[in-house]
Amino acid sequence: EIFEEVLDASLMSSCNECVDVMLPLLVSVLEPPQYSVNEEVTCIVLKRIYKALCVLSVLWSAETFVEQLAEHVQEELLSRLIQDQLRNNPIAGGLSARETAWSATGINVLLMAFELCLKHRKHSHSVRGLLRQHLQDQRLFPVLAHSLLGCERRHILVTLQLVGEACRATDCQVVSLADAIATLNLKQKSLQTSSSTQSLAYSLPGSPPRLHPRPGLWTTRSLADVRQQGMRPAARSTASV
């Protein structure tokens, strides 16, 4: 946010020394996590990568740093981040896969890596080729469908740009995206129907009460036991000790 304000005020030229120091540090963060460790740790690493990508994206909006960024953030690095998520993220693996605690954060990383590719392609022919290559990967379309149905404006914008690139490539990509969106919509509708059915079942006459025994309260089970024994529950004292 600070860099965005500096950019809006046309003061980026005064940040040259700061950017020179910061760029190597930001790039050093862009290493995919080890997924064999705890999911919480994986999520923390991915959030750090996402924040670094966000800063780089803001800097890329200033023509002053384009050459420096192109030197430090090479296409191999961006490709590695994209491939890492397409290979390991359950959302990319299929809409029926079980999502993990880091799945959504991983998708954010993938989209930000693509955003840098979209900005970098103006200055690099190899990045344009890299972008076309990834847009032909069928694992990408469940990710795009997931993003289009999300609530983050920035991610939706990147997704729409990628859809536009896919449309220019071939109609087959658009058909794959449509299939992915339809499948995701069907999955969400099925989950909503299942939730509504469970709520209705508990509201029907004769359905088991949703009570949890707590100290000092008689539950349905305890009252039934007392009746079977021909006894009445003794009154509980409310006096405090």
Short mmCIF file of C-alpha atoms in Angstrom, two decimals:
data_model
loop_
_atom_site.label_atom_id
_atom_site.label_comp_id
_atom_site.label_asym_id
_atom_site.label_seq_id
_atom_site.Cartn_x
_atom_site.Cartn_y
_atom_site.Cartn_z
CA GLU A 1 0.00 0.00 0.00
CA ILE A 2 2.87 2.38 0.76
CA PHE A 3 4.42 1.78 -2.67
CA GLU A 4 1.03 2.28 -4.34
CA GLU A 5 0.72 5.69 -2.66
CA VAL A 6 4.26 6.60 -3.72
CA LEU A 7 3.45 5.52 -7.29
CA ASP A 8 0.26 7.59 -7.33
CA ALA A 9 2.23 10.61 -6.14
CA SER A 10 4.82 10.11 -8.93
CA LEU A 11 7.63 9.77 -6.38
CA MET A 12 8.98 6.38 -7.45
CA SER A 13 12.19 7.92 -8.80
CA SER A 14 13.15 8.83 -5.23
CA CYS A 15 13.01 5.15 -4.18
CA ASN A 16 15.87 3.85 -6.35
CA GLU A 17 18.23 3.03 -3.50
CA CYS A 18 15.47 1.37 -1.49
CA VAL A 19 14.42 -0.79 -4.45
CA ASP A 20 18.03 -1.79 -5.15
CA VAL A 21 18.29 -3.23 -1.66
CA MET A 22 14.79 -4.70 -1.56
CA LEU A 23 14.67 -6.56 -4.89
CA PRO A 24 17.14 -9.34 -3.99
CA LEU A 25 15.31 -9.85 -0.68
CA LEU A 26 11.92 -10.14 -2.40
CA VAL A 27 13.24 -12.59 -4.97
CA SER A 28 14.80 -14.74 -2.24
CA VAL A 29 11.32 -15.24 -0.76
CA LEU A 30 9.95 -16.69 -4.00
CA GLU A 31 10.83 -20.30 -3.28
CA PRO A 32 8.00 -22.88 -3.26
CA PRO A 33 7.32 -24.47 0.14
CA GLN A 34 7.96 -28.03 1.25
CA TYR A 35 4.49 -29.60 1.25
CA SER A 36 5.53 -32.50 3.47
CA VAL A 37 5.64 -30.22 6.51
CA ASN A 38 2.69 -28.98 8.58
CA GLU A 39 -0.10 -27.38 6.52
CA GLU A 40 -0.05 -24.30 8.74
CA VAL A 41 3.65 -23.77 8.00
CA THR A 42 2.96 -24.22 4.27
CA CYS A 43 0.24 -21.58 4.47
CA ILE A 44 2.60 -19.11 6.18
CA VAL A 45 5.27 -19.62 3.51
CA LEU A 46 2.73 -19.14 0.70
CA LYS A 47 1.39 -15.95 2.30
CA ARG A 48 4.94 -14.59 2.43
CA ILE A 49 5.42 -15.41 -1.26
CA TYR A 50 2.08 -13.77 -2.11
CA LYS A 51 3.00 -10.53 -0.32
CA ALA A 52 6.37 -10.42 -2.09
CA LEU A 53 4.64 -10.88 -5.46
CA CYS A 54 2.20 -8.08 -4.63
CA VAL A 55 5.09 -5.67 -3.93
CA LEU A 56 6.83 -6.70 -7.16
CA SER A 57 3.60 -6.14 -9.09
CA VAL A 58 3.32 -2.59 -7.75
CA LEU A 59 6.95 -1.87 -8.65
CA TRP A 60 6.37 -3.26 -12.14
CA SER A 61 3.72 -0.59 -12.67
CA ALA A 62 6.48 2.03 -12.61
CA GLU A 63 8.53 2.25 -15.80
CA THR A 64 11.50 3.35 -13.67
CA PHE A 65 12.16 -0.20 -12.41
CA VAL A 66 11.22 -2.34 -15.39
CA GLU A 67 14.78 -3.21 -16.38
CA GLN A 68 15.80 -4.00 -12.79
CA LEU A 69 12.75 -6.19 -12.30
CA ALA A 70 13.28 -8.02 -15.57
CA GLU A 71 16.83 -8.78 -14.47
CA HIS A 72 15.87 -10.17 -11.05
CA VAL A 73 12.46 -11.73 -11.73
CA GLN A 74 13.14 -14.01 -14.67
CA GLU A 75 10.60 -16.17 -16.45
CA GLU A 76 12.06 -19.38 -14.98
CA LEU A 77 11.19 -18.16 -11.48
CA LEU A 78 7.61 -17.28 -12.42
CA SER A 79 7.19 -20.55 -14.29
CA ARG A 80 8.41 -22.50 -11.25
CA LEU A 81 5.81 -20.83 -9.00
CA ILE A 82 3.02 -21.52 -11.50
CA GLN A 83 4.02 -25.12 -12.09
CA ASP A 84 4.36 -25.71 -8.35
CA GLN A 85 0.71 -24.79 -7.76
CA LEU A 86 -0.60 -26.63 -10.83
CA ARG A 87 1.20 -29.74 -9.60
CA ASN A 88 0.45 -29.59 -5.85
CA ASN A 89 -2.71 -27.54 -5.31
CA PRO A 90 -5.85 -29.69 -4.90
CA ILE A 91 -7.97 -27.07 -6.69
CA ALA A 92 -5.84 -27.48 -9.81
CA GLY A 93 -5.92 -31.23 -9.35
CA GLY A 94 -9.68 -31.34 -9.82
CA LEU A 95 -12.82 -29.84 -8.35
CA SER A 96 -13.57 -33.05 -6.45
CA ALA A 97 -10.24 -33.02 -4.60
CA ARG A 98 -10.15 -32.17 -0.90
CA GLU A 99 -8.98 -28.62 -0.36
CA THR A 100 -6.29 -27.98 2.23
CA ALA A 101 -5.69 -25.10 4.63
CA TRP A 102 -3.32 -23.51 2.10
CA SER A 103 -5.24 -24.18 -1.15
CA ALA A 104 -6.78 -20.71 -1.48
CA THR A 105 -3.50 -18.96 -0.61
CA GLY A 106 -1.72 -21.11 -3.18
CA ILE A 107 -4.20 -20.04 -5.85
CA ASN A 108 -3.53 -16.41 -4.93
CA VAL A 109 0.20 -17.04 -5.44
CA LEU A 110 -0.47 -18.59 -8.85
CA LEU A 111 -2.64 -15.66 -9.96
CA MET A 112 -0.07 -13.10 -8.83
CA ALA A 113 2.66 -14.97 -10.70
CA PHE A 114 0.45 -14.77 -13.78
CA GLU A 115 -0.10 -11.05 -13.17
CA LEU A 116 3.67 -10.53 -13.28
CA CYS A 117 3.81 -12.57 -16.49
CA LEU A 118 1.15 -10.33 -18.05
CA LYS A 119 3.19 -7.24 -17.13
CA HIS A 120 6.54 -8.77 -18.08
CA ARG A 121 5.41 -10.01 -21.52
CA LYS A 122 5.57 -6.48 -22.95
CA HIS A 123 9.34 -6.57 -22.53
CA SER A 124 10.14 -10.25 -23.10
CA HIS A 125 9.35 -12.56 -25.99
CA SER A 126 10.17 -15.62 -23.84
CA VAL A 127 7.57 -14.61 -21.25
CA ARG A 128 4.93 -14.36 -23.98
CA GLY A 129 5.80 -17.91 -25.01
CA LEU A 130 5.67 -19.03 -21.37
CA LEU A 131 2.23 -17.51 -20.98
CA ARG A 132 0.89 -19.27 -24.08
CA GLN A 133 2.33 -22.56 -22.85
CA HIS A 134 0.64 -22.36 -19.44
CA LEU A 135 -2.69 -21.31 -20.95
CA GLN A 136 -2.78 -24.66 -22.76
CA ASP A 137 -2.49 -26.58 -19.48
CA GLN A 138 -5.86 -28.17 -18.65
CA ARG A 139 -5.07 -28.04 -14.91
CA LEU A 140 -5.37 -24.26 -15.07
CA PHE A 141 -9.10 -24.11 -15.84
CA PRO A 142 -10.44 -25.34 -12.47
CA VAL A 143 -8.26 -22.60 -10.94
CA LEU A 144 -9.70 -19.93 -13.24
CA ALA A 145 -13.23 -21.13 -12.52
CA HIS A 146 -12.54 -21.00 -8.78
CA SER A 147 -11.19 -17.45 -9.08
CA LEU A 148 -14.06 -16.15 -11.23
CA LEU A 149 -16.52 -17.23 -8.54
CA GLY A 150 -14.46 -15.58 -5.79
CA CYS A 151 -14.81 -12.18 -4.13
CA GLU A 152 -11.35 -10.67 -4.69
CA ARG A 153 -11.57 -7.99 -7.39
CA ARG A 154 -7.86 -8.08 -8.22
CA HIS A 155 -7.83 -11.84 -8.73
CA ILE A 156 -10.97 -11.73 -10.87
CA LEU A 157 -9.35 -9.08 -13.07
CA VAL A 158 -6.23 -11.21 -13.60
CA THR A 159 -8.44 -14.21 -14.36
CA LEU A 160 -10.41 -12.27 -16.97
CA GLN A 161 -7.16 -11.18 -18.60
CA LEU A 162 -6.03 -14.80 -18.74
CA VAL A 163 -9.39 -15.81 -20.21
CA GLY A 164 -8.91 -13.16 -22.89
CA GLU A 165 -5.48 -14.58 -23.70
CA ALA A 166 -6.98 -18.07 -23.88
CA CYS A 167 -9.70 -16.85 -26.25
CA ARG A 168 -7.05 -15.51 -28.60
CA ALA A 169 -5.25 -18.85 -28.51
CA THR A 170 -8.07 -21.26 -29.39
CA ASP A 171 -11.76 -21.86 -28.70
CA CYS A 172 -10.96 -25.18 -26.99
CA GLN A 173 -9.61 -23.31 -23.95
CA VAL A 174 -12.88 -21.42 -23.54
CA VAL A 175 -14.86 -24.67 -23.70
CA SER A 176 -12.66 -26.17 -20.99
CA LEU A 177 -13.19 -23.12 -18.79
CA ALA A 178 -16.97 -23.30 -19.30
CA ASP A 179 -16.93 -26.97 -18.27
CA ALA A 180 -14.91 -26.14 -15.15
CA ILE A 181 -17.28 -23.33 -14.11
CA ALA A 182 -20.36 -25.51 -14.68
CA THR A 183 -18.83 -28.32 -12.60
CA LEU A 184 -17.94 -25.94 -9.77
CA ASN A 185 -21.44 -24.42 -9.79
CA LEU A 186 -22.94 -27.91 -9.65
CA LYS A 187 -20.70 -28.82 -6.72
CA GLN A 188 -21.70 -25.70 -4.77
CA LYS A 189 -25.39 -26.29 -5.50
CA SER A 190 -25.06 -29.88 -4.29
CA LEU A 191 -23.44 -28.71 -1.04
CA GLN A 192 -26.21 -26.15 -0.49
CA THR A 193 -28.89 -28.79 -1.13
CA SER A 194 -27.23 -31.20 1.30
CA SER A 195 -27.06 -28.50 3.98
CA SER A 196 -30.72 -27.58 3.48
CA THR A 197 -31.75 -31.26 3.69
CA GLN A 198 -29.94 -31.69 7.01
CA SER A 199 -31.59 -28.56 8.43
CA LEU A 200 -35.02 -29.78 7.30
CA ALA A 201 -34.46 -33.22 8.85
CA TYR A 202 -33.86 -31.69 12.26
CA SER A 203 -36.98 -29.53 12.01
CA LEU A 204 -39.37 -32.46 11.21
CA PRO A 205 -41.61 -33.93 13.99
CA GLY A 206 -40.01 -36.88 15.74
CA SER A 207 -36.48 -35.88 14.79
CA PRO A 208 -33.87 -36.25 17.52
CA PRO A 209 -33.41 -33.09 19.59
CA ARG A 210 -30.13 -31.26 18.98
CA LEU A 211 -29.31 -31.04 22.67
CA HIS A 212 -25.92 -31.34 24.25
CA PRO A 213 -25.77 -32.36 27.92
CA ARG A 214 -24.43 -29.70 30.22
CA PRO A 215 -23.83 -29.80 33.95
CA GLY A 216 -27.00 -28.93 35.90
CA LEU A 217 -29.45 -29.75 33.04
CA TRP A 218 -31.64 -32.80 32.48
CA THR A 219 -31.28 -34.22 28.98
CA THR A 220 -33.88 -36.24 27.04
CA ARG A 221 -31.96 -39.45 27.76
CA SER A 222 -31.69 -38.83 31.52
CA LEU A 223 -35.44 -38.07 31.83
CA ALA A 224 -36.31 -41.27 29.97
CA ASP A 225 -34.12 -43.31 32.32
CA VAL A 226 -35.85 -41.79 35.34
CA ARG A 227 -39.32 -42.58 33.96
CA GLN A 228 -38.32 -46.21 33.35
CA GLN A 229 -37.23 -46.50 36.96
CA GLY A 230 -40.51 -44.97 38.22
CA MET A 231 -38.73 -42.11 39.88
CA ARG A 232 -38.96 -38.35 39.57
CA PRO A 233 -35.87 -36.24 39.17
CA ALA A 234 -34.89 -34.52 42.34
CA ALA A 235 -34.86 -30.75 42.26
CA ARG A 236 -31.39 -29.33 41.83
CA SER A 237 -30.24 -26.71 44.24
CA THR A 238 -29.41 -23.36 42.75
CA ALA A 239 -27.63 -22.10 45.86
CA SER A 240 -24.03 -21.17 45.28
CA VAL A 241 -21.31 -22.72 47.34
#
